[in-house]
Coordinates of C-alpha atoms in Angstrom, one line a residue:
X95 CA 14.7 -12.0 -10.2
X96 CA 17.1 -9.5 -10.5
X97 CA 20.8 -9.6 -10.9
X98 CA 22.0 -6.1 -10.4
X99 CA 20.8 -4.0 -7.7
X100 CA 21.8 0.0 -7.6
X101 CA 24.4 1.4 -5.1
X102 CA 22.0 2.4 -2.1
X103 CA 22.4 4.9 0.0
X104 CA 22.7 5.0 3.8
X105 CA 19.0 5.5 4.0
X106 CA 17.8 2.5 2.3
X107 CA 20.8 -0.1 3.6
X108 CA 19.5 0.9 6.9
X109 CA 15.8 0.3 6.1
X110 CA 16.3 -2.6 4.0
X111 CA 18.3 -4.4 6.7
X112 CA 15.5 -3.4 9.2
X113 CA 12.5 -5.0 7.0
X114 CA 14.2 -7.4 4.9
X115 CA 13.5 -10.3 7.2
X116 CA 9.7 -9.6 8.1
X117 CA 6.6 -10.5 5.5
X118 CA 4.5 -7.6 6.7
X119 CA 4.1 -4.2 6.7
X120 CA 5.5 -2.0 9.7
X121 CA 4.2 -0.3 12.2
X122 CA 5.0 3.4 12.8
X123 CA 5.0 5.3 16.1
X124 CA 4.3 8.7 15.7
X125 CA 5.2 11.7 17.8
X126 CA 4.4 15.6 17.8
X127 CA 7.7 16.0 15.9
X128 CA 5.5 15.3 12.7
X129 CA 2.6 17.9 13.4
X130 CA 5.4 20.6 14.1
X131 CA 6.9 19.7 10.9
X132 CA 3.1 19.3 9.0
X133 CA 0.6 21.8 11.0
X134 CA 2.8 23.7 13.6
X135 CA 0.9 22.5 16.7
X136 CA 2.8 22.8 19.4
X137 CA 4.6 19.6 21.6
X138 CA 3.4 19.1 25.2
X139 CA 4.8 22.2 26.6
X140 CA 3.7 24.3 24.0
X141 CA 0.3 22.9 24.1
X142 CA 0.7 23.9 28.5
X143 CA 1.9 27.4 27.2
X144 CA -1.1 28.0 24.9
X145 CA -3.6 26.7 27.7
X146 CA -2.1 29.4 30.2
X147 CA -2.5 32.1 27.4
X148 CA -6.4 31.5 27.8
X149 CA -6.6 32.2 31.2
X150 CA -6.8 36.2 32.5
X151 CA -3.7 38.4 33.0
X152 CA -4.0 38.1 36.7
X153 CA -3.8 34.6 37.3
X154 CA 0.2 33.1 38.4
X155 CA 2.6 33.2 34.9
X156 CA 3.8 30.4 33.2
X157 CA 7.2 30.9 34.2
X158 CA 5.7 30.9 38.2
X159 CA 4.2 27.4 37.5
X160 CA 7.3 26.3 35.6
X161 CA 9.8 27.2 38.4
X162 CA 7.4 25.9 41.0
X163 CA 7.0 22.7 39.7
X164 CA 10.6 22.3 38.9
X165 CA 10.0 22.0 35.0
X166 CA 8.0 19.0 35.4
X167 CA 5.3 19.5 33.0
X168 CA 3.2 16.4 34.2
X169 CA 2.9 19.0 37.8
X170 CA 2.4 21.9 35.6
X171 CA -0.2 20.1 33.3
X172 CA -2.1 19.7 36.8
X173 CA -1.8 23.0 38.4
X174 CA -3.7 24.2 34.9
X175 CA -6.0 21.7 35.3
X176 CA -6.9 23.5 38.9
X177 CA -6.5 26.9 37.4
X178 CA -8.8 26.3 34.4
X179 CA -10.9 24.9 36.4
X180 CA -11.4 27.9 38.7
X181 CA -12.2 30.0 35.6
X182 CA -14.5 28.1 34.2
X183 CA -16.5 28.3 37.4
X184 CA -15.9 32.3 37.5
X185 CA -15.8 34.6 34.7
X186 CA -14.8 31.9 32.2
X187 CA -18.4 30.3 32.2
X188 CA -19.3 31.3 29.1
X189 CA -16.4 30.0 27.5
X190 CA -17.5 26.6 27.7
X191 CA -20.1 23.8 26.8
X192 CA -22.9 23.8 29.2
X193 CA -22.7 19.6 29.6
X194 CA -19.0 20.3 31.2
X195 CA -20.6 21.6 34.2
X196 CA -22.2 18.3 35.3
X197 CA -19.2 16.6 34.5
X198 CA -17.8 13.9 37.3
X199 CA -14.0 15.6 36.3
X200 CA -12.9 19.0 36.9
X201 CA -10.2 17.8 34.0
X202 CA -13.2 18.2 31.3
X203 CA -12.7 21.8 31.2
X204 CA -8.6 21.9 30.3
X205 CA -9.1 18.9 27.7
X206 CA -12.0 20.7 26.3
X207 CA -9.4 23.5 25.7
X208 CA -7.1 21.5 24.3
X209 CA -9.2 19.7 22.0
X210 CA -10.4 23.1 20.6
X211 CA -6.7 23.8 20.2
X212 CA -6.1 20.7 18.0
X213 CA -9.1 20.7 16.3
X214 CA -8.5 24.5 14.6
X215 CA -5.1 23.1 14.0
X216 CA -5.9 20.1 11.9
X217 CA -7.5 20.8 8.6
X218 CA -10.0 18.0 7.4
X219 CA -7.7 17.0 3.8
X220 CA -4.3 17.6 5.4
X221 CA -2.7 16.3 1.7
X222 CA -4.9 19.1 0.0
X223 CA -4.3 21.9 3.2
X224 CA -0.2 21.5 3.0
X225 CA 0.8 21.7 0.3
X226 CA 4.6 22.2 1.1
X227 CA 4.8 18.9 1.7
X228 CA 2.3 16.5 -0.8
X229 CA 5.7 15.0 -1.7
X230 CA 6.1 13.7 1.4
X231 CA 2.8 13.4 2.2
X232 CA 2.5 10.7 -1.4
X233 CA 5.3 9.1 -0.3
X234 CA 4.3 8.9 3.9
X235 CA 0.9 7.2 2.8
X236 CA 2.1 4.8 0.6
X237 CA 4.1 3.6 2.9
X238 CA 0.6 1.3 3.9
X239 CA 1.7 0.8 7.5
X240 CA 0.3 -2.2 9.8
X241 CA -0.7 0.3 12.0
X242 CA 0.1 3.6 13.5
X243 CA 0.8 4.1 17.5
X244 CA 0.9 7.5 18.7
X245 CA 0.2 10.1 22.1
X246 CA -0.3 12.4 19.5
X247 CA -4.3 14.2 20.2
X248 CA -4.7 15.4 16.6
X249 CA -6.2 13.4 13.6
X250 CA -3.6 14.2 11.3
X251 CA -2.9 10.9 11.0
X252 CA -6.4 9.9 9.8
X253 CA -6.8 12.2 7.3
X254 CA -3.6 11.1 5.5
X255 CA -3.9 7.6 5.8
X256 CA -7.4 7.2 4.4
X257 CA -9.6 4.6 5.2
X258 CA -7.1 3.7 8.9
X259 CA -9.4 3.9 11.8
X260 CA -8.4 5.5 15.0
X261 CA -8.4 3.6 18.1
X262 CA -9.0 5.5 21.4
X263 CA -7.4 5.3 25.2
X264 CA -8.4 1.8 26.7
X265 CA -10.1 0.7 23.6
X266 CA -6.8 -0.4 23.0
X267 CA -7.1 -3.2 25.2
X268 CA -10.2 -4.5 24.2
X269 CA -8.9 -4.3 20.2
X270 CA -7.7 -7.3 18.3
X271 CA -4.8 -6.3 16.9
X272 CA -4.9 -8.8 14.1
X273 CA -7.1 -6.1 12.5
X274 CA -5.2 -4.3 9.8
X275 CA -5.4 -0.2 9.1
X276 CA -5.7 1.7 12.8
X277 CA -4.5 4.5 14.0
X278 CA -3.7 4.1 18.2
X279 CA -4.1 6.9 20.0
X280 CA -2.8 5.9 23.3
X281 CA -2.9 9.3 24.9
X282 CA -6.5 10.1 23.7
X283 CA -8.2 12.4 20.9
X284 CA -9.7 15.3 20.3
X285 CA -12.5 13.4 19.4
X286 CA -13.1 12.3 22.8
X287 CA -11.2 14.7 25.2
X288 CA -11.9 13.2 28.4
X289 CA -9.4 10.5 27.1
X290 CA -6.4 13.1 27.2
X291 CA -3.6 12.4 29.0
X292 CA -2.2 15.9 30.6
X293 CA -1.9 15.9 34.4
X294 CA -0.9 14.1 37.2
X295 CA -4.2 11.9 38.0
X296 CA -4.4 10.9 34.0
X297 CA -0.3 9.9 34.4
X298 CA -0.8 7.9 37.0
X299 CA -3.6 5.9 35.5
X300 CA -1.7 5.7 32.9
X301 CA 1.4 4.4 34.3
X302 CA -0.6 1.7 36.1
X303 CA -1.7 0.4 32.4
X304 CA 1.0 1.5 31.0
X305 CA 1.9 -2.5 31.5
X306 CA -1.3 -3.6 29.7
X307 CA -0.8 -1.5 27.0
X308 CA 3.0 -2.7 26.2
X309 CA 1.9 -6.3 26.3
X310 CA -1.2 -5.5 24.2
X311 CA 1.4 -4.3 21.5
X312 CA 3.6 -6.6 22.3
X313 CA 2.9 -8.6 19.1
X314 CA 3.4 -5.8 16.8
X315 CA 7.3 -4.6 18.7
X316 CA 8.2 -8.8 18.1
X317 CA 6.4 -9.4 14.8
X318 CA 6.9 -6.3 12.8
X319 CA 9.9 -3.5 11.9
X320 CA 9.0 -0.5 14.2
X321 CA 9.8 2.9 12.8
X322 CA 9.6 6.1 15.4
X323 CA 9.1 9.4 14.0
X324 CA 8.5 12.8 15.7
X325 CA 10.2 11.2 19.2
X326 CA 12.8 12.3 21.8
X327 CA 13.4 9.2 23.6
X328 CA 13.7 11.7 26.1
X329 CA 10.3 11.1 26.1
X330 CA 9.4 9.3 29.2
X331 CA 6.1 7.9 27.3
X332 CA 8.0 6.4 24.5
X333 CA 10.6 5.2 27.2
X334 CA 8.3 3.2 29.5
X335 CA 7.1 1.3 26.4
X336 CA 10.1 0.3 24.8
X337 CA 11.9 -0.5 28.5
X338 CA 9.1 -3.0 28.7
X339 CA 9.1 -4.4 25.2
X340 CA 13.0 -4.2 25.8
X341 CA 12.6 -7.0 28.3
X342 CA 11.2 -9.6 26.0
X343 CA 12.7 -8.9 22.8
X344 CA 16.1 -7.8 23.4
X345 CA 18.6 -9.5 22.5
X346 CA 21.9 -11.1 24.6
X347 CA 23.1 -8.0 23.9
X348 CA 20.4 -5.1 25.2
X349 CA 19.7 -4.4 21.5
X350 CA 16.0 -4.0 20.2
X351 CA 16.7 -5.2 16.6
X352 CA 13.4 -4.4 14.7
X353 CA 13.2 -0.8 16.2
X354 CA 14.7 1.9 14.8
X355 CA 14.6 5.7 15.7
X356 CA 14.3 8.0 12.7
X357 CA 15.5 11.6 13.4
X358 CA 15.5 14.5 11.7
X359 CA 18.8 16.9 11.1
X360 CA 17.9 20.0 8.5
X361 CA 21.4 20.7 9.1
X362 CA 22.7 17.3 8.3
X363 CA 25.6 17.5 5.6
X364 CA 26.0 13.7 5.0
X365 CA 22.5 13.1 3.9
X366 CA 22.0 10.7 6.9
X367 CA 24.1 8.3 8.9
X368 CA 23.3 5.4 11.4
X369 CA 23.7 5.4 15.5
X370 CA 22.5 3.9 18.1
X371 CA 20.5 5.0 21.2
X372 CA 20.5 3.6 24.9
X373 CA 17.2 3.5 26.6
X374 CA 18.0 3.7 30.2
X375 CA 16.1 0.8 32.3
X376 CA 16.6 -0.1 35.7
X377 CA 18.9 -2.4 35.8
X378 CA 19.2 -3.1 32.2
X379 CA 20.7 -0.9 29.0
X380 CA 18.4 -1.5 26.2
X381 CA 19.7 -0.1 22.7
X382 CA 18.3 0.7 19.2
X383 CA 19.6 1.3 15.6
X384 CA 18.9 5.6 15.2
X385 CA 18.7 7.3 11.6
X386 CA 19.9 11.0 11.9
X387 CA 18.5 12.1 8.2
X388 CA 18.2 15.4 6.6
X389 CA 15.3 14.0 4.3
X390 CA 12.4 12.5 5.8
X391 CA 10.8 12.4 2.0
X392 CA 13.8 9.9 1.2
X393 CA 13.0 7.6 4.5
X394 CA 9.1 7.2 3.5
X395 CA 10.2 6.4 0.0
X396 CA 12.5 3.8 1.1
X397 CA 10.0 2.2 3.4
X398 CA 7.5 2.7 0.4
X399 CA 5.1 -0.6 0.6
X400 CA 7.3 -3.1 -1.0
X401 CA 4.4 -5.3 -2.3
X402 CA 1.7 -4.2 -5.3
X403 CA -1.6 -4.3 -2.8
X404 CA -1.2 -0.9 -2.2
X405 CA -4.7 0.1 -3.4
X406 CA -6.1 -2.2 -0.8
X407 CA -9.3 -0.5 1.2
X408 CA -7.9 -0.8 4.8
X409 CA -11.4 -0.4 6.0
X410 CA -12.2 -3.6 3.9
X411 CA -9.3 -5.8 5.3
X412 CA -10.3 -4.8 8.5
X413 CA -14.4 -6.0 7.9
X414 CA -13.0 -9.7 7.0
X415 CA -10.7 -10.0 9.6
X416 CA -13.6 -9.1 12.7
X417 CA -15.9 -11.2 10.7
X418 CA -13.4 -14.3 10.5
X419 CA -12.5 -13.3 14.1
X420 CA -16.5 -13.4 14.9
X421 CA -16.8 -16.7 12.5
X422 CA -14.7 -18.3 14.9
X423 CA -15.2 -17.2 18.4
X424 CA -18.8 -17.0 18.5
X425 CA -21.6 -17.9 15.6
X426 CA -19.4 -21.8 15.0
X427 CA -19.3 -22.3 18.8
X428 CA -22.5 -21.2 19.3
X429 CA -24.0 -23.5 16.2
X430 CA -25.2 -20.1 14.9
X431 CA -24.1 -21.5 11.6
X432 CA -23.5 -24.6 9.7
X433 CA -20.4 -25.6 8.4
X434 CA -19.3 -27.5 5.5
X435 CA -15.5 -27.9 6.6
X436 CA -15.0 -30.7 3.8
X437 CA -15.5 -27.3 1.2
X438 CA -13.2 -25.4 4.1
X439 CA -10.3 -27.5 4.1
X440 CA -10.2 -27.7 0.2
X441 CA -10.2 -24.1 0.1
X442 CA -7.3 -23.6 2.9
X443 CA -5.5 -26.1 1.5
X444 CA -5.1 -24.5 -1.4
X445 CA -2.8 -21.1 -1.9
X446 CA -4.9 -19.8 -5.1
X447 CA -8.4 -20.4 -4.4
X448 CA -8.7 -18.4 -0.4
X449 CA -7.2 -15.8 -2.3
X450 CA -9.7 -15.8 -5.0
X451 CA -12.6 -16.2 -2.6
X452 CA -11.8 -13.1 -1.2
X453 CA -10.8 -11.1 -4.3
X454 CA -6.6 -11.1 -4.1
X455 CA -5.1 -11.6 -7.3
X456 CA -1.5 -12.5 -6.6
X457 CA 1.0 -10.5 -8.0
X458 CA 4.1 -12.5 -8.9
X459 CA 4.9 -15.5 -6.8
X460 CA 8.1 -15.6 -5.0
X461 CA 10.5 -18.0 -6.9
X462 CA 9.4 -21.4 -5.5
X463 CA 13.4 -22.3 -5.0
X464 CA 13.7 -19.4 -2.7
X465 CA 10.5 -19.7 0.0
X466 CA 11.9 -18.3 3.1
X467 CA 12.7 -14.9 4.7
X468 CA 15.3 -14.7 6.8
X469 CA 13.6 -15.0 9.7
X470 CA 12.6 -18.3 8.7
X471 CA 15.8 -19.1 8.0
X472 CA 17.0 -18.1 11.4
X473 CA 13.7 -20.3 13.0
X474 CA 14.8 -23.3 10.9
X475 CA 18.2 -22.8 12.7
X476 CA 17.2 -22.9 16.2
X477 CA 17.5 -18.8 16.6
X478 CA 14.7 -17.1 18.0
X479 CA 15.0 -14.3 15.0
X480 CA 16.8 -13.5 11.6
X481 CA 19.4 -11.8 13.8
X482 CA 21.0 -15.3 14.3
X483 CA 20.9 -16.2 10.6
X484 CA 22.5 -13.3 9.4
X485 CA 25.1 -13.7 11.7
X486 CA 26.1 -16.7 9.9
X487 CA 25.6 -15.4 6.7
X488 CA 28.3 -12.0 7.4
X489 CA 30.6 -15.1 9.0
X490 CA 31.1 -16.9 5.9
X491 CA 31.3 -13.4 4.4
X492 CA 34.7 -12.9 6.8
X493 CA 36.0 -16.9 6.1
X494 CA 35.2 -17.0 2.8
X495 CA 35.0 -13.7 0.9
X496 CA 31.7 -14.6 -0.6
X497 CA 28.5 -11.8 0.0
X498 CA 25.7 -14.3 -0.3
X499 CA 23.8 -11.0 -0.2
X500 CA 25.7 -9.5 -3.3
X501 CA 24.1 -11.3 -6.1
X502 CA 21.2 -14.1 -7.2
X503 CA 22.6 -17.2 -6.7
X504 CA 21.6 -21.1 -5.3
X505 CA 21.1 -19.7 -1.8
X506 CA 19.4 -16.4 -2.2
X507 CA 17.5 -13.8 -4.6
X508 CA 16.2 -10.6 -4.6
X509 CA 12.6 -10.5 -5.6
X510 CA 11.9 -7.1 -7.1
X511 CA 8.2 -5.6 -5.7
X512 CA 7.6 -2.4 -6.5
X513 CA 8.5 -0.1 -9.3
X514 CA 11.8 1.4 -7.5
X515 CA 15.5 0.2 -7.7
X516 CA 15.2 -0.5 -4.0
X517 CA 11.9 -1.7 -4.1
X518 CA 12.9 -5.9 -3.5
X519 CA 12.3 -8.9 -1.2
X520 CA 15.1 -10.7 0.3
X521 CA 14.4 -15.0 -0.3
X522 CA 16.1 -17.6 0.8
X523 CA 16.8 -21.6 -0.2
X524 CA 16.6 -24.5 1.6
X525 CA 20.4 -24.8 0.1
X526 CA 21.4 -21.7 2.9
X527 CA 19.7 -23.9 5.2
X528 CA 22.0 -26.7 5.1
X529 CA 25.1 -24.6 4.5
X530 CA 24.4 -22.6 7.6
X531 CA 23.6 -25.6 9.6
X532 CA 26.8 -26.4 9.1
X533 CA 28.5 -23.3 10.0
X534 CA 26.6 -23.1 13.2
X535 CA 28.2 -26.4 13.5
X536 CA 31.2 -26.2 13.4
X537 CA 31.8 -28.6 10.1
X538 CA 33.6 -27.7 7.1
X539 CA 31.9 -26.0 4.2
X540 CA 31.9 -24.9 0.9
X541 CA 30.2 -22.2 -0.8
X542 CA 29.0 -22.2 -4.7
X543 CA 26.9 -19.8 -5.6

């Protein structure tokens, strides 16, 4: 335990409160804000612009199509599908793969294009390719996210986060997201470009499944901090999503309380400072928690895996859980295997020896007078989250002066993790338990810490 912890700075009170009350990693959701930054690809109408460049001078401008289509770039993303399309047929043959022609979709030969684009951009070692950024870079990986969602095409993504496994279009819907270490590319890769979302026939698929996709990842928006980098929320993509996870896991309120927005302000003078954002939704107002920042190396330090498993193969973790997952759904049913479950039990049972079995050393065990998060806490309570807990908690911070959160005391402790200041684990007593039972109650209480 510790009994001092360092003034913190805006950055870290704001991720600290985010991922204080969950006991896994987050998930990021990645834009094309962060290949600008890394690789200088272009965003979606920059990736349109450098499409129309291909095409010969006499074909309609850019600026013709943009007018035409009133701006909307889903429209103009489909007019270039036709005009690529003409070209390929025409002078442009020799421009492309000779497997395109016998293609079922006159789309192949624009997501072709753009997968070429995106490939050139992407080196294969980003970390060694940019070096401007390795800092952030050392401190973006170690991060160890659950996963990463993105529309993003490019494998940056993979190559910094070694070992992560990317996930395709509508493979998304068959995956079990259980799994540890993926990278979700739910616009489609360059890998496989005929799952790139970029006109109006792929938009509309996708906003049929759109649906399927949000309650797919439904269990990472309820069970883990969200972080969103590299995002307008603008963005109608990112929109759609979080207006459907909006409607499960808001709260009374509209707000989204494990998402937050991370945006990035070079001219920023304050270093960064929280908002929030409204998501407009028919007929509701969903909100999250913003951080305008002028140092996105200080954000991925903060959210710096706060446990000492960071040299953990993600491709490994990933193995055991589709074989467990396998174990259970198919070779016991089937009587594929036999099973001693009196062994089983005895191993389950016990919190050193599964470990052991499969190779975890623990690191230091939470203080045994301290066992829950918050979000326990909140559960124990009758709340459907940690918001409901902490409420309590800031309310006998108003009534009775005392920051339960300030120090190590009876009800709570902070668990240091990781080799920075800020690097600690928020636990909890059954002692808060009682005393915020009582506070939800009504009944008169005392506090000793």
């Amino acid at each position: 335990m510790i009994a001092n912890v360092h003034k913190q700075s805006v950055t870290e009170e704001v991720v600290e409160a985010l991922i204080e009350n969950f006991e896994c990693q987050p998930v990021l959701f990645v834009g094309s804000g962060l290949t600008r930054r890394y690789l200088s690809a272009p965003d979606w109408e920059g990736t349109l612009r450098a499409i129309h460049a291909l095409l010969p001078k006499d074909r309609p401008t850019y600026e013709y199509l943009s007018q035409k289509n009133e701006r909307d770039l889903v429209a103009i993303g489909s007019d270039l599908t036709e005009l690529v399309f003409e070209w390929a047929w025409n002078e442009g043959k020799s421009k492309f793969p000779e497997e395109l022609y016998g293609s079922e979709h006159k789309s192949s030969f624009i997501k072709y294009l753009i997968a070429e684009i995106f490939s050139s951009l992407t080196p294969k070692e980003v970390f060694e390719s940019v070096k401007e950024y390795k800092n952030e870079f050392i401190a973006l990986r170690s991060i160890r996210p659950h996963a990463i969602i993105t529309t993003n095409y490019d494998n940056m993504l993979e190559s910094l986060f070694t070992g992560y496994e990317a996930i395709i279009g509508k493979q998304v819907l068959r995956y079990n997201l259980n799994a540890y270490g993926e990278v979700y590319h739910i616009h489609g890769n360059v890998d496989s470009p005929n799952t790139i979302v970029i006109n109006k026939e792929d938009y509309d698929k996708w906003g049929k499944e759109s649906k399927y996709f949000a309650a797919k990842l439904l269990t990472y928006f309820a069970e883990h901090p969200i972080i969103i980098f590299g995002y307008s929320l603008t963005d109608s993509n990112v929109r759609i999503i979080l207006e459907d996870i909006g409607q499960i896991v808001a709260d009374e309120t509209g707000l989204i309380a494990n998402v937050i927005q991370v945006i990035y302000d070079s001219e920023l003078q304050d270093g960064a400072i929280q908002t929030e954002v409204s998501i407009p939704s028919e007929g509701n107002q969903f909100r999250i928690k913003a951080l305008r920042t002028n140092s996105l190396l200080e954000v991925f330090q903060a959210l710096t895996a706060r446990h000492e498993l960071k040299d953990v193969n993600p491709a490994l973790v990933r193995a055991l859980a589709a074989r467990a997952m396998k174990l259970t759904r198919s070779d016991i049913p089937n009587g594929n295997i036999e099973v001693d479950y009196h062994t089983l039990e005895g191993i389950v049972d016990s919190e050193d020896k599964l470990p052991t079995l499969l190779g975890i050393t623990h690191a230091d065990d939470v203080n045994k007078s301290h066992p829950y998060t918050l979000s326990i806490v909140g559960e124990k309570l009758g709340y459907s989250s940690w918001n409901g807990a902490n409420k309590l908690i800031e309310k006998v911070k108003s009534e009775k002066g005392l920051d339960i959160k300030a120090s190590d005391n009876r009800y709570h402790c902070a668990v240091k993790v990781g080799k920075k200041d800020s690097s600690i684990s928020r636990k909890y007593s059954d002692a808060l338990v009682a005393l915020l039972g009582k506070v939800r109650d009504g009944q008169k209480y005392q506090v000793k810490l």
